[in-house]
């Protein structure tokens, strides 16, 4: 009986085991079919993503090409209005994009180029009929530097007559920087191919495998055994018809998806392949996870089955643990699924926004280009279309810049550049950008600076400038014509003696915003939605970027707004005060210790008194011209007491110009008068003609005051020099120049020769150092130093020259002549020991003046 029971139990266990095995086989079949379906769907999705990626690269390249064409058209317009187009071409310096610029006069077959040699169109082949933004584009070719290049030609039209043709050569290499860094984890391959010659003109860096480089499409076919004549014919037909094509083929032992993607209406192609394994990588990852889960479940099941035969109690315990483990695992899977859905929705939202925002201005560019071609004979419409094309292009560029900024901020790659700067430079640069925008819409732009105790501050001036431009440009865009915009910098109570606490306010009386929108204004891709603001183009990224930068600086930003009444943005920052930040030596050297201020506004008077007190200059304040005359005439010594008078132009408008003339007649020979004026002040022409007077634009800042005094001193010194002797004559000077570029060296030698000076060229800083070290005493009058050179750069060469044990090593003028034109470059040049910094391209009159001031002319 017991044996039967045991046998029955064994039979039941065996049947149970078979049933379970059968169930798991069915489950395995279902899992396998599901994984196959997922692989197919994800492969289809990956192919679609590849198409979208290629379209994005295509759009990027076409945007760059269109920008080049637009810039060439603008250059052609400038040449048309230039008296001597040949001089314009010769003086134009090549850059990384435009390698060679040439011009052929109408009716002639030969012209000139900025490289100096003659130029003919016979060097180029425009027979393919390709164009970029309406400009004919040549077939690709190898230029004199061995780089693949192409040229575009643009007619130069003056008074509705074509007077010449402008040719510009571009290299494909500059496109490399605009392409994405990495393509399917660098497992794919991408070339840029010239459609006419089928030559591969660019192999972008970081875009995939580079082991097998190919010169042209035929070589690519041969290297990868693409010998199917039918397939080749199909590819050729697509290239001929300027269409896209994808096909599967084994490349180097890997099944791959090959592509030929037309760019710029088929003048060039994106060519290459992506291994199928790279496309299906996500699908394999999902399948592997599924198989891992199934394997874990099988292992758990067999463990439970084996433990079942040991003890029922132990089996129950294991079952509970297994159920608990499953519950945790399912929770993790649910969380992972939710995270994946959120990431997918974010990606979809981002792509949707970008697709709309990029296509909107691009559609305008293409549409107006079509209209431009149609109405080319109508100058008024041409000007209107080009203006709108330019506006759309600028909008597209700002959108791309915003995307790059958001990308940097979110990836944590933004690093603040902390340097000393002045509020005057900040306000001046912002005013120069925003005021023309406001005037174009007949808006009134007010600038006020009050309560500031220190003008020299330490912080990231570029990022603060970006904050202000974002806020103020939005104020201009969302304020109707004839409105008003206020830009204020207000000094607040200091929390620490080492930091200046400031508040930046940007206020307008524009459309305003709803309270609901204010809750999301600082989120990316959000814009106010109503019938008025929808007419204003924008990316929806500006406020998100601004908030991130403010918070990165440790500041705060707030906004209040009412629909139909306007908006007010307030940014509070604490910026470090540099040690010894005031420049008292300037005022002492200039002999200015006391000034008289004539202003009826108490707030402005207090602000001037506070700022000048920090410089050590005493500012006596009076409210009107009567008090000023009384102060000056009461004591005869008053003419020696003050060195300068500041007069608010509002007082002149109220009291009349005659009162000012009385003051001027009394003091013009002993002290200068500066008028504080608003940007839109009227009637200042009469006073500006008076001797020893000047104009200082509001708001008043001590550094701006200092710069104005320097300008007046320089003008006075310049007049004295012009009256005494001709100081801008370089006749008889012998100069040593460091220049590694042959063309620039030739231009410099010719310019100096025209001015009567001789020049000896050295190719790098090391040669300059050795030549100066071996020269005779007084052989060279000055050294013109380039900065970026091989072997030894300009900074190192300057320091080495200054360290030589020669008398003239420490006093010979060294003038920096470089394309590095930023303020930090000038600072570095002066710190290295150079006397003056001149940015290229060189202004010959400025060069004459600088050399004349630095060099004592030889007597011959």
Coordinates of C-alpha atoms in Angstrom, one line a residue, residues 144-672:
X144 CA 46.4 75.0 -53.5
X145 CA 46.6 73.9 -49.9
X146 CA 45.6 70.3 -50.8
X147 CA 42.2 70.6 -49.2
X148 CA 38.9 69.8 -50.8
X149 CA 37.0 73.0 -51.6
X150 CA 34.3 74.5 -53.7
X151 CA 33.5 78.0 -54.9
X152 CA 30.4 80.1 -55.2
X153 CA 30.0 83.1 -57.5
X154 CA 27.7 86.0 -56.9
X155 CA 27.0 88.9 -59.2
X156 CA 27.9 92.4 -58.0
X157 CA 25.1 94.7 -59.0
X158 CA 25.3 98.5 -58.8
X159 CA 22.4 100.7 -60.1
X160 CA 20.7 97.6 -61.5
X161 CA 23.8 96.8 -63.6
X162 CA 26.1 93.9 -63.0
X163 CA 29.6 95.4 -62.7
X164 CA 31.5 92.3 -61.6
X165 CA 31.3 88.8 -60.3
X166 CA 32.5 87.8 -56.7
X167 CA 34.0 84.4 -56.3
X168 CA 34.7 82.9 -52.8
X169 CA 36.4 79.6 -52.2
X170 CA 35.3 77.5 -49.1
X171 CA 36.8 74.4 -47.7
X172 CA 34.8 71.4 -46.6
X173 CA 37.0 71.0 -43.5
X174 CA 35.1 73.7 -41.6
X175 CA 31.9 71.6 -41.8
X176 CA 33.6 69.1 -39.5
X177 CA 33.1 71.3 -36.4
X178 CA 29.3 71.5 -37.0
X179 CA 28.7 67.8 -37.3
X180 CA 27.8 65.7 -34.2
X181 CA 30.7 64.1 -32.2
X182 CA 30.0 60.4 -32.5
X183 CA 27.7 58.4 -34.8
X184 CA 26.2 55.2 -33.4
X185 CA 28.9 55.0 -30.8
X186 CA 31.5 55.5 -33.5
X187 CA 30.7 52.1 -35.1
X188 CA 29.3 53.7 -38.3
X189 CA 31.0 55.5 -41.1
X190 CA 30.1 58.9 -42.7
X191 CA 31.6 60.7 -45.7
X192 CA 30.6 63.8 -47.5
X193 CA 30.6 63.2 -51.3
X194 CA 30.6 65.6 -54.2
X195 CA 27.7 64.4 -56.4
X196 CA 29.1 65.4 -59.8
X197 CA 32.6 63.8 -59.4
X198 CA 31.5 61.3 -56.8
X199 CA 34.7 62.1 -54.8
X200 CA 34.7 61.9 -51.1
X201 CA 35.6 65.4 -50.1
X202 CA 35.4 65.1 -46.3
X203 CA 35.9 62.4 -43.7
X204 CA 34.6 64.0 -40.5
X205 CA 36.4 63.3 -37.3
X206 CA 34.7 61.4 -34.5
X207 CA 32.0 60.2 -36.9
X208 CA 32.8 56.5 -36.8
X209 CA 35.4 53.9 -38.0
X210 CA 38.3 55.3 -40.0
X211 CA 40.3 52.2 -40.7
X212 CA 39.3 52.1 -44.4
X213 CA 39.5 55.5 -45.9
X214 CA 38.2 55.8 -49.5
X215 CA 38.8 58.5 -52.1
X216 CA 35.6 58.1 -54.1
X217 CA 32.4 56.1 -54.5
X218 CA 33.9 53.6 -57.0
X219 CA 36.7 52.8 -54.6
X220 CA 34.2 52.4 -51.8
X221 CA 32.3 49.9 -53.9
X222 CA 35.5 48.0 -54.7
X223 CA 36.8 47.9 -51.1
X224 CA 33.5 46.6 -49.8
X225 CA 32.6 44.2 -52.6
X226 CA 29.5 46.0 -53.8
X227 CA 29.6 44.4 -57.2
X228 CA 25.9 44.1 -57.9
X229 CA 25.5 46.0 -61.2
X230 CA 21.7 46.4 -60.6
X231 CA 22.3 47.9 -57.2
X232 CA 25.0 50.2 -58.5
X233 CA 22.7 51.4 -61.3
X234 CA 20.0 52.1 -58.8
X235 CA 22.4 54.1 -56.7
X236 CA 23.6 56.1 -59.7
X237 CA 20.0 56.7 -60.8
X238 CA 19.2 58.1 -57.3
X239 CA 22.3 60.4 -57.4
X240 CA 21.3 61.5 -60.9
X241 CA 17.8 62.3 -59.8
X242 CA 19.1 63.8 -56.5
X243 CA 17.2 61.4 -54.3
X244 CA 18.0 59.5 -51.1
X245 CA 18.6 55.7 -51.0
X246 CA 19.2 53.1 -48.3
X247 CA 20.3 49.4 -49.0
X248 CA 21.6 46.5 -47.0
X249 CA 25.1 45.0 -47.8
X250 CA 27.9 43.3 -46.0
X251 CA 30.7 45.7 -45.1
X252 CA 33.9 44.2 -43.8
X253 CA 32.1 41.1 -42.7
X254 CA 29.2 42.9 -41.0
X255 CA 25.7 43.2 -42.3
X256 CA 25.2 46.9 -42.7
X257 CA 22.7 49.5 -43.8
X258 CA 24.3 51.7 -46.5
X259 CA 22.9 55.2 -47.3
X260 CA 23.3 58.0 -49.8
X261 CA 21.6 61.1 -48.5
X262 CA 21.2 64.2 -50.7
X263 CA 22.2 67.6 -49.3
X264 CA 21.5 71.0 -50.9
X265 CA 19.3 69.5 -53.6
X266 CA 21.8 66.8 -54.4
X267 CA 25.0 68.8 -55.0
X268 CA 26.6 66.9 -52.2
X269 CA 25.7 63.6 -50.5
X270 CA 26.1 62.1 -47.0
X271 CA 27.5 58.6 -47.8
X272 CA 28.4 55.7 -45.5
X273 CA 27.0 52.8 -43.6
X274 CA 25.8 51.7 -40.2
X275 CA 26.3 48.1 -39.0
X276 CA 23.0 46.3 -38.3
X277 CA 24.4 45.2 -34.9
X278 CA 24.7 48.9 -33.9
X279 CA 21.1 49.6 -35.1
X280 CA 19.8 46.6 -33.2
X281 CA 21.8 47.2 -30.1
X282 CA 18.8 48.4 -28.1
X283 CA 16.7 45.5 -29.2
X284 CA 19.4 43.0 -28.2
X285 CA 19.6 44.7 -24.8
X286 CA 15.9 44.3 -24.3
X287 CA 16.0 40.6 -25.4
X288 CA 18.9 39.9 -23.1
X289 CA 17.0 41.4 -20.2
X290 CA 14.0 39.2 -21.0
X291 CA 16.1 36.1 -21.3
X292 CA 17.8 36.9 -18.0
X293 CA 14.5 37.3 -16.3
X294 CA 13.2 34.0 -17.8
X295 CA 16.5 32.3 -16.8
X296 CA 16.2 33.6 -13.2
X297 CA 12.6 32.4 -13.0
X298 CA 13.6 28.9 -14.3
X299 CA 16.5 28.6 -11.9
X300 CA 14.2 29.7 -9.0
X301 CA 11.6 27.1 -10.1
X302 CA 14.0 24.2 -10.2
X303 CA 15.4 25.2 -6.9
X304 CA 12.0 25.2 -5.5
X305 CA 11.2 21.9 -7.1
X306 CA 14.2 20.2 -5.6
X307 CA 13.5 21.7 -2.2
X308 CA 10.0 20.4 -2.4
X309 CA 11.1 16.9 -2.0
X310 CA 13.1 17.7 1.1
X311 CA 10.5 19.3 3.4
X312 CA 7.1 20.9 2.9
X313 CA 8.0 23.5 5.5
X314 CA 11.2 24.4 3.8
X315 CA 9.3 24.6 0.4
X316 CA 6.7 27.1 1.9
X317 CA 9.5 29.2 3.3
X318 CA 11.3 29.3 -0.1
X319 CA 8.0 30.1 -1.9
X320 CA 7.4 33.1 0.4
X321 CA 10.9 34.4 -0.2
X322 CA 10.5 33.9 -4.0
X323 CA 7.2 35.7 -4.0
X324 CA 8.8 38.6 -2.1
X325 CA 11.7 38.6 -4.5
X326 CA 9.3 38.7 -7.5
X327 CA 7.4 41.6 -5.9
X328 CA 10.6 43.6 -5.5
X329 CA 11.7 42.7 -9.0
X330 CA 8.4 43.7 -10.5
X331 CA 8.5 47.0 -8.7
X332 CA 12.0 47.6 -10.1
X333 CA 10.7 46.8 -13.6
X334 CA 7.8 49.2 -13.1
X335 CA 10.1 51.9 -12.0
X336 CA 12.4 51.3 -14.9
X337 CA 9.5 51.3 -17.3
X338 CA 8.2 54.6 -15.9
X339 CA 11.7 56.2 -16.2
X340 CA 11.9 55.0 -19.8
X341 CA 8.5 56.5 -20.6
X342 CA 9.5 59.8 -19.0
X343 CA 12.7 59.9 -21.0
X344 CA 10.8 59.0 -24.2
X345 CA 8.2 61.7 -23.6
X346 CA 11.0 64.3 -22.9
X347 CA 12.8 63.3 -26.1
X348 CA 9.5 63.5 -28.1
X349 CA 8.7 67.0 -26.6
X350 CA 12.2 68.2 -27.4
X351 CA 12.3 67.0 -30.9
X352 CA 8.8 68.3 -31.5
X353 CA 9.7 71.8 -30.3
X354 CA 13.0 71.8 -32.2
X355 CA 11.4 70.6 -35.4
X356 CA 8.8 73.4 -35.2
X357 CA 11.2 76.1 -34.2
X358 CA 13.8 75.2 -36.8
X359 CA 11.4 74.7 -39.6
X360 CA 9.6 78.0 -39.0
X361 CA 12.5 80.3 -39.8
X362 CA 13.9 77.9 -42.4
X363 CA 10.6 77.9 -44.2
X364 CA 10.7 81.7 -44.2
X365 CA 14.3 81.6 -45.6
X366 CA 13.3 79.2 -48.4
X367 CA 10.0 81.0 -49.1
X368 CA 11.5 84.4 -49.4
X369 CA 14.4 83.0 -51.5
X370 CA 11.8 81.8 -54.0
X371 CA 10.1 85.2 -54.0
X372 CA 13.5 86.9 -54.3
X373 CA 14.3 84.8 -57.4
X374 CA 10.9 85.7 -58.9
X375 CA 11.1 89.5 -58.1
X376 CA 14.8 89.9 -58.7
X377 CA 14.2 92.9 -60.9
X378 CA 12.2 94.8 -58.3
X379 CA 14.8 96.6 -55.9
X380 CA 12.2 97.4 -53.2
X381 CA 11.0 93.8 -53.0
X382 CA 14.5 92.5 -53.1
X383 CA 15.5 94.7 -50.1
X384 CA 12.3 93.6 -48.2
X385 CA 12.9 89.9 -48.9
X386 CA 16.6 90.1 -48.0
X387 CA 15.8 91.9 -44.7
X388 CA 13.3 89.2 -43.8
X389 CA 15.7 86.4 -44.8
X390 CA 18.3 88.0 -42.6
X391 CA 15.9 88.3 -39.7
X392 CA 14.9 84.6 -40.1
X393 CA 18.6 83.6 -40.3
X394 CA 19.4 85.6 -37.1
X395 CA 16.5 83.9 -35.4
X396 CA 17.7 80.5 -36.4
X397 CA 21.2 81.3 -35.2
X398 CA 19.9 82.5 -31.8
X399 CA 17.8 79.3 -31.5
X400 CA 20.9 77.2 -32.1
X401 CA 22.9 79.3 -29.6
X402 CA 20.1 78.8 -27.0
X403 CA 20.1 75.0 -27.6
X404 CA 23.9 74.9 -27.1
X405 CA 23.7 77.0 -24.0
X406 CA 21.0 74.8 -22.4
X407 CA 23.0 71.7 -23.3
X408 CA 26.1 73.1 -21.6
X409 CA 24.2 74.2 -18.5
X410 CA 22.3 70.9 -18.1
X411 CA 25.5 68.9 -18.6
X412 CA 27.3 71.0 -16.0
X413 CA 30.0 72.2 -18.5
X414 CA 29.4 75.9 -17.9
X415 CA 32.3 77.4 -16.0
X416 CA 32.2 81.0 -14.9
X417 CA 35.1 83.2 -16.0
X418 CA 35.8 85.4 -12.9
X419 CA 37.7 88.6 -13.9
X420 CA 37.7 92.2 -13.0
X421 CA 35.4 94.5 -15.0
X422 CA 33.7 97.9 -14.7
X423 CA 30.0 98.7 -14.7
X424 CA 30.7 101.4 -17.3
X425 CA 31.9 98.8 -19.8
X426 CA 28.9 96.5 -19.0
X427 CA 26.3 99.3 -19.4
X428 CA 28.0 100.6 -22.6
X429 CA 28.1 97.2 -24.3
X430 CA 24.5 96.4 -23.4
X431 CA 23.3 99.9 -24.5
X432 CA 25.1 99.6 -27.9
X433 CA 23.1 96.4 -28.6
X434 CA 19.6 97.2 -27.2
X435 CA 19.2 100.9 -28.1
X436 CA 19.2 100.3 -31.9
X437 CA 16.6 97.5 -31.4
X438 CA 14.4 99.9 -29.3
X439 CA 14.8 102.8 -31.7
X440 CA 13.8 100.6 -34.6
X441 CA 10.4 100.2 -32.9
X442 CA 10.2 103.9 -31.8
X443 CA 10.6 102.8 -28.1
X444 CA 12.1 104.9 -25.4
X445 CA 15.0 103.2 -23.7
X446 CA 15.9 104.5 -20.2
X447 CA 19.2 103.6 -18.5
X448 CA 19.8 104.5 -14.8
X449 CA 22.6 103.6 -12.4
X450 CA 22.1 104.7 -8.8
X451 CA 23.4 103.9 -5.3
X452 CA 26.6 102.1 -6.6
X453 CA 29.6 102.5 -4.4
X454 CA 32.2 100.6 -6.4
X455 CA 32.4 100.5 -10.2
X456 CA 35.2 98.0 -10.4
X457 CA 33.8 94.5 -9.6
X458 CA 34.9 90.9 -10.0
X459 CA 32.6 88.4 -11.8
X460 CA 31.8 86.9 -15.2
X461 CA 31.1 89.9 -17.3
X462 CA 30.2 87.9 -20.4
X463 CA 27.5 85.9 -18.5
X464 CA 26.1 89.0 -16.8
X465 CA 26.0 90.6 -20.3
X466 CA 24.1 87.5 -21.5
X467 CA 21.5 87.9 -18.7
X468 CA 20.9 91.5 -19.5
X469 CA 20.7 90.9 -23.3
X470 CA 18.1 88.1 -22.8
X471 CA 15.9 90.2 -20.5
X472 CA 16.2 93.5 -22.5
X473 CA 15.7 91.9 -25.9
X474 CA 12.6 90.2 -24.6
X475 CA 11.4 93.5 -23.3
X476 CA 11.9 95.0 -26.8
X477 CA 10.2 92.1 -28.5
X478 CA 7.1 92.0 -26.2
X479 CA 6.6 95.8 -26.0
X480 CA 4.6 97.5 -28.8
X481 CA 5.9 100.3 -30.9
X482 CA 6.1 103.6 -29.0
X483 CA 6.4 101.9 -25.6
X484 CA 9.1 102.4 -22.9
X485 CA 11.8 100.1 -21.4
X486 CA 13.7 100.9 -18.2
X487 CA 17.1 99.3 -17.5
X488 CA 18.3 100.1 -13.9
X489 CA 21.3 99.1 -11.9
X490 CA 20.7 99.9 -8.2
X491 CA 23.2 99.6 -5.4
X492 CA 21.7 97.9 -2.3
X493 CA 22.8 97.8 1.3
X494 CA 26.0 95.7 1.5
X495 CA 25.8 92.4 3.5
X496 CA 29.6 92.3 3.5
X497 CA 32.3 95.0 3.0
X498 CA 33.9 92.7 0.4
X499 CA 30.9 92.4 -1.9
X500 CA 28.8 95.0 -3.8
X501 CA 25.1 94.0 -3.5
X502 CA 23.3 95.1 -6.7
X503 CA 19.8 94.8 -8.1
X504 CA 19.3 94.8 -11.9
X505 CA 15.8 95.8 -13.0
X506 CA 14.3 95.4 -16.5
X507 CA 10.9 97.0 -16.8
X508 CA 8.6 97.6 -19.7
X509 CA 5.0 98.7 -20.3
X510 CA 4.4 96.0 -22.9
X511 CA 1.9 93.2 -23.3
X512 CA 2.5 91.6 -19.9
X513 CA 1.9 88.0 -18.8
X514 CA -0.8 86.0 -17.1
X515 CA -0.3 84.7 -13.5
X516 CA -0.6 81.1 -14.8
X517 CA 2.3 81.6 -17.3
X518 CA 4.5 83.2 -14.6
X519 CA 4.5 79.8 -12.8
X520 CA 6.3 78.2 -15.8
X521 CA 8.2 81.1 -17.3
X522 CA 11.6 79.8 -16.3
X523 CA 10.9 76.3 -17.7
X524 CA 12.5 75.3 -21.1
X525 CA 10.4 75.6 -24.2
X526 CA 7.6 77.7 -22.6
X527 CA 6.2 80.8 -24.2
X528 CA 3.2 83.0 -23.4
X529 CA 0.3 81.9 -25.6
X530 CA -2.1 84.6 -26.8
X531 CA -3.0 86.3 -30.0
X532 CA -0.5 89.1 -29.5
X533 CA 2.6 87.3 -28.3
X534 CA 2.2 84.4 -30.8
X535 CA 3.3 86.8 -33.5
X536 CA 6.7 87.1 -31.8
X537 CA 9.3 84.5 -32.7
X538 CA 11.2 82.8 -29.8
X539 CA 12.7 79.5 -28.7
X540 CA 11.3 79.4 -25.2
X541 CA 14.8 78.8 -23.9
X542 CA 15.9 82.3 -23.0
X543 CA 14.4 82.5 -19.5
X544 CA 15.5 79.0 -18.6
X545 CA 19.1 80.0 -19.6
X546 CA 18.9 83.3 -17.7
X547 CA 17.7 81.6 -14.5
X548 CA 20.4 78.9 -14.6
X549 CA 23.1 81.5 -15.1
X550 CA 21.8 83.7 -12.2
X551 CA 21.6 80.7 -9.9
X552 CA 25.1 79.6 -11.0
X553 CA 26.3 83.0 -9.8
X554 CA 24.5 82.6 -6.5
X555 CA 21.9 85.2 -7.3
X556 CA 18.1 85.3 -7.5
X557 CA 15.6 86.3 -10.2
X558 CA 12.0 87.4 -9.8
X559 CA 9.3 88.6 -12.1
X560 CA 6.0 90.4 -11.7
X561 CA 3.6 91.2 -14.5
X562 CA 0.1 92.2 -15.4
X563 CA -1.6 91.7 -18.7
X564 CA -1.7 94.9 -20.7
X565 CA 0.4 96.8 -18.2
X566 CA 3.9 95.3 -18.6
X567 CA 6.5 93.3 -16.7
X568 CA 9.3 93.8 -14.2
X569 CA 12.3 91.4 -13.9
X570 CA 14.5 91.8 -10.8
X571 CA 17.9 90.1 -10.6
X572 CA 20.0 90.4 -7.4
X573 CA 23.7 89.6 -7.4
X574 CA 26.6 90.0 -5.0
X575 CA 29.9 90.7 -6.8
X576 CA 33.2 90.8 -5.1
X577 CA 35.0 94.2 -4.8
X578 CA 38.7 93.9 -5.9
X579 CA 41.4 95.2 -3.6
X580 CA 42.7 98.6 -4.4
X581 CA 39.9 98.9 -7.0
X582 CA 40.0 102.7 -7.3
X583 CA 42.4 104.4 -9.7
X584 CA 43.4 107.5 -7.6
X585 CA 46.7 107.8 -9.4
X586 CA 44.9 108.8 -12.6
X587 CA 43.2 111.7 -11.0
X588 CA 46.4 112.8 -9.3
X589 CA 48.4 112.5 -12.5
X590 CA 45.7 114.5 -14.4
X591 CA 45.7 117.2 -11.8
X592 CA 42.0 116.8 -10.9
X593 CA 41.3 117.1 -7.2
X594 CA 38.0 119.1 -7.2
X595 CA 35.1 119.5 -9.6
X596 CA 31.9 121.6 -9.7
X597 CA 28.6 119.7 -10.5
X598 CA 25.5 121.6 -11.7
X599 CA 22.4 119.4 -11.4
X600 CA 18.9 119.8 -10.2
X601 CA 18.2 116.1 -9.6
X602 CA 19.1 115.2 -6.0
X603 CA 19.4 111.5 -6.7
X604 CA 21.9 112.1 -9.5
X605 CA 23.9 114.6 -7.4
X606 CA 24.1 112.1 -4.6
X607 CA 25.2 109.4 -7.0
X608 CA 28.0 111.6 -8.5
X609 CA 29.2 112.6 -5.0
X610 CA 29.3 108.9 -3.9
X611 CA 31.2 107.7 -6.9
X612 CA 33.7 110.6 -7.0
X613 CA 34.3 110.3 -3.3
X614 CA 35.7 106.8 -3.9
X615 CA 38.3 108.3 -6.3
X616 CA 39.5 111.0 -3.9
X617 CA 38.1 113.8 -6.0
X618 CA 35.9 116.4 -4.2
X619 CA 32.6 117.1 -5.9
X620 CA 30.9 120.4 -5.0
X621 CA 27.2 120.4 -5.9
X622 CA 25.0 123.3 -6.9
X623 CA 21.4 123.2 -8.2
X624 CA 21.4 125.7 -11.0
X625 CA 23.7 127.9 -13.2
X626 CA 23.1 131.0 -11.0
X627 CA 24.6 129.3 -8.0
X628 CA 27.4 128.0 -10.2
X629 CA 28.2 131.5 -11.5
X630 CA 28.0 132.8 -7.9
X631 CA 30.5 130.2 -6.7
X632 CA 32.9 130.9 -9.5
X633 CA 32.7 134.7 -9.4
X634 CA 32.4 135.2 -5.7
X635 CA 36.1 134.4 -5.1
X636 CA 38.7 135.1 -7.8
X637 CA 40.6 132.0 -6.6
X638 CA 37.7 129.8 -7.7
X639 CA 39.2 129.5 -11.2
X640 CA 42.1 127.7 -9.6
X641 CA 40.0 125.8 -7.1
X642 CA 38.1 123.7 -9.7
X643 CA 39.6 121.7 -12.7
X644 CA 36.3 120.7 -14.3
X645 CA 32.6 121.6 -14.4
X646 CA 29.8 119.0 -15.0
X647 CA 26.5 120.5 -16.2
X648 CA 23.3 118.6 -16.5
X649 CA 21.8 119.3 -20.0
X650 CA 18.3 119.3 -18.5
X651 CA 19.3 122.5 -16.6
X652 CA 20.5 124.0 -19.9
X653 CA 17.1 123.3 -21.5
X654 CA 15.2 124.9 -18.6
X655 CA 17.4 127.9 -17.9
X656 CA 18.7 128.6 -21.4
X657 CA 22.0 128.3 -23.2
X658 CA 23.0 131.9 -22.4
X659 CA 23.7 131.1 -18.8
X660 CA 26.0 128.3 -19.8
X661 CA 27.8 130.7 -22.2
X662 CA 28.4 133.1 -19.3
X663 CA 30.1 130.2 -17.4
X664 CA 32.0 129.2 -20.4
X665 CA 33.3 132.7 -21.1
X666 CA 34.5 132.9 -17.5
X667 CA 36.3 129.6 -17.3
X668 CA 37.1 128.2 -20.8
X669 CA 40.8 129.0 -20.6
X670 CA 41.3 127.3 -17.2
X671 CA 38.9 124.4 -17.0
X672 CA 36.8 122.2 -19.2

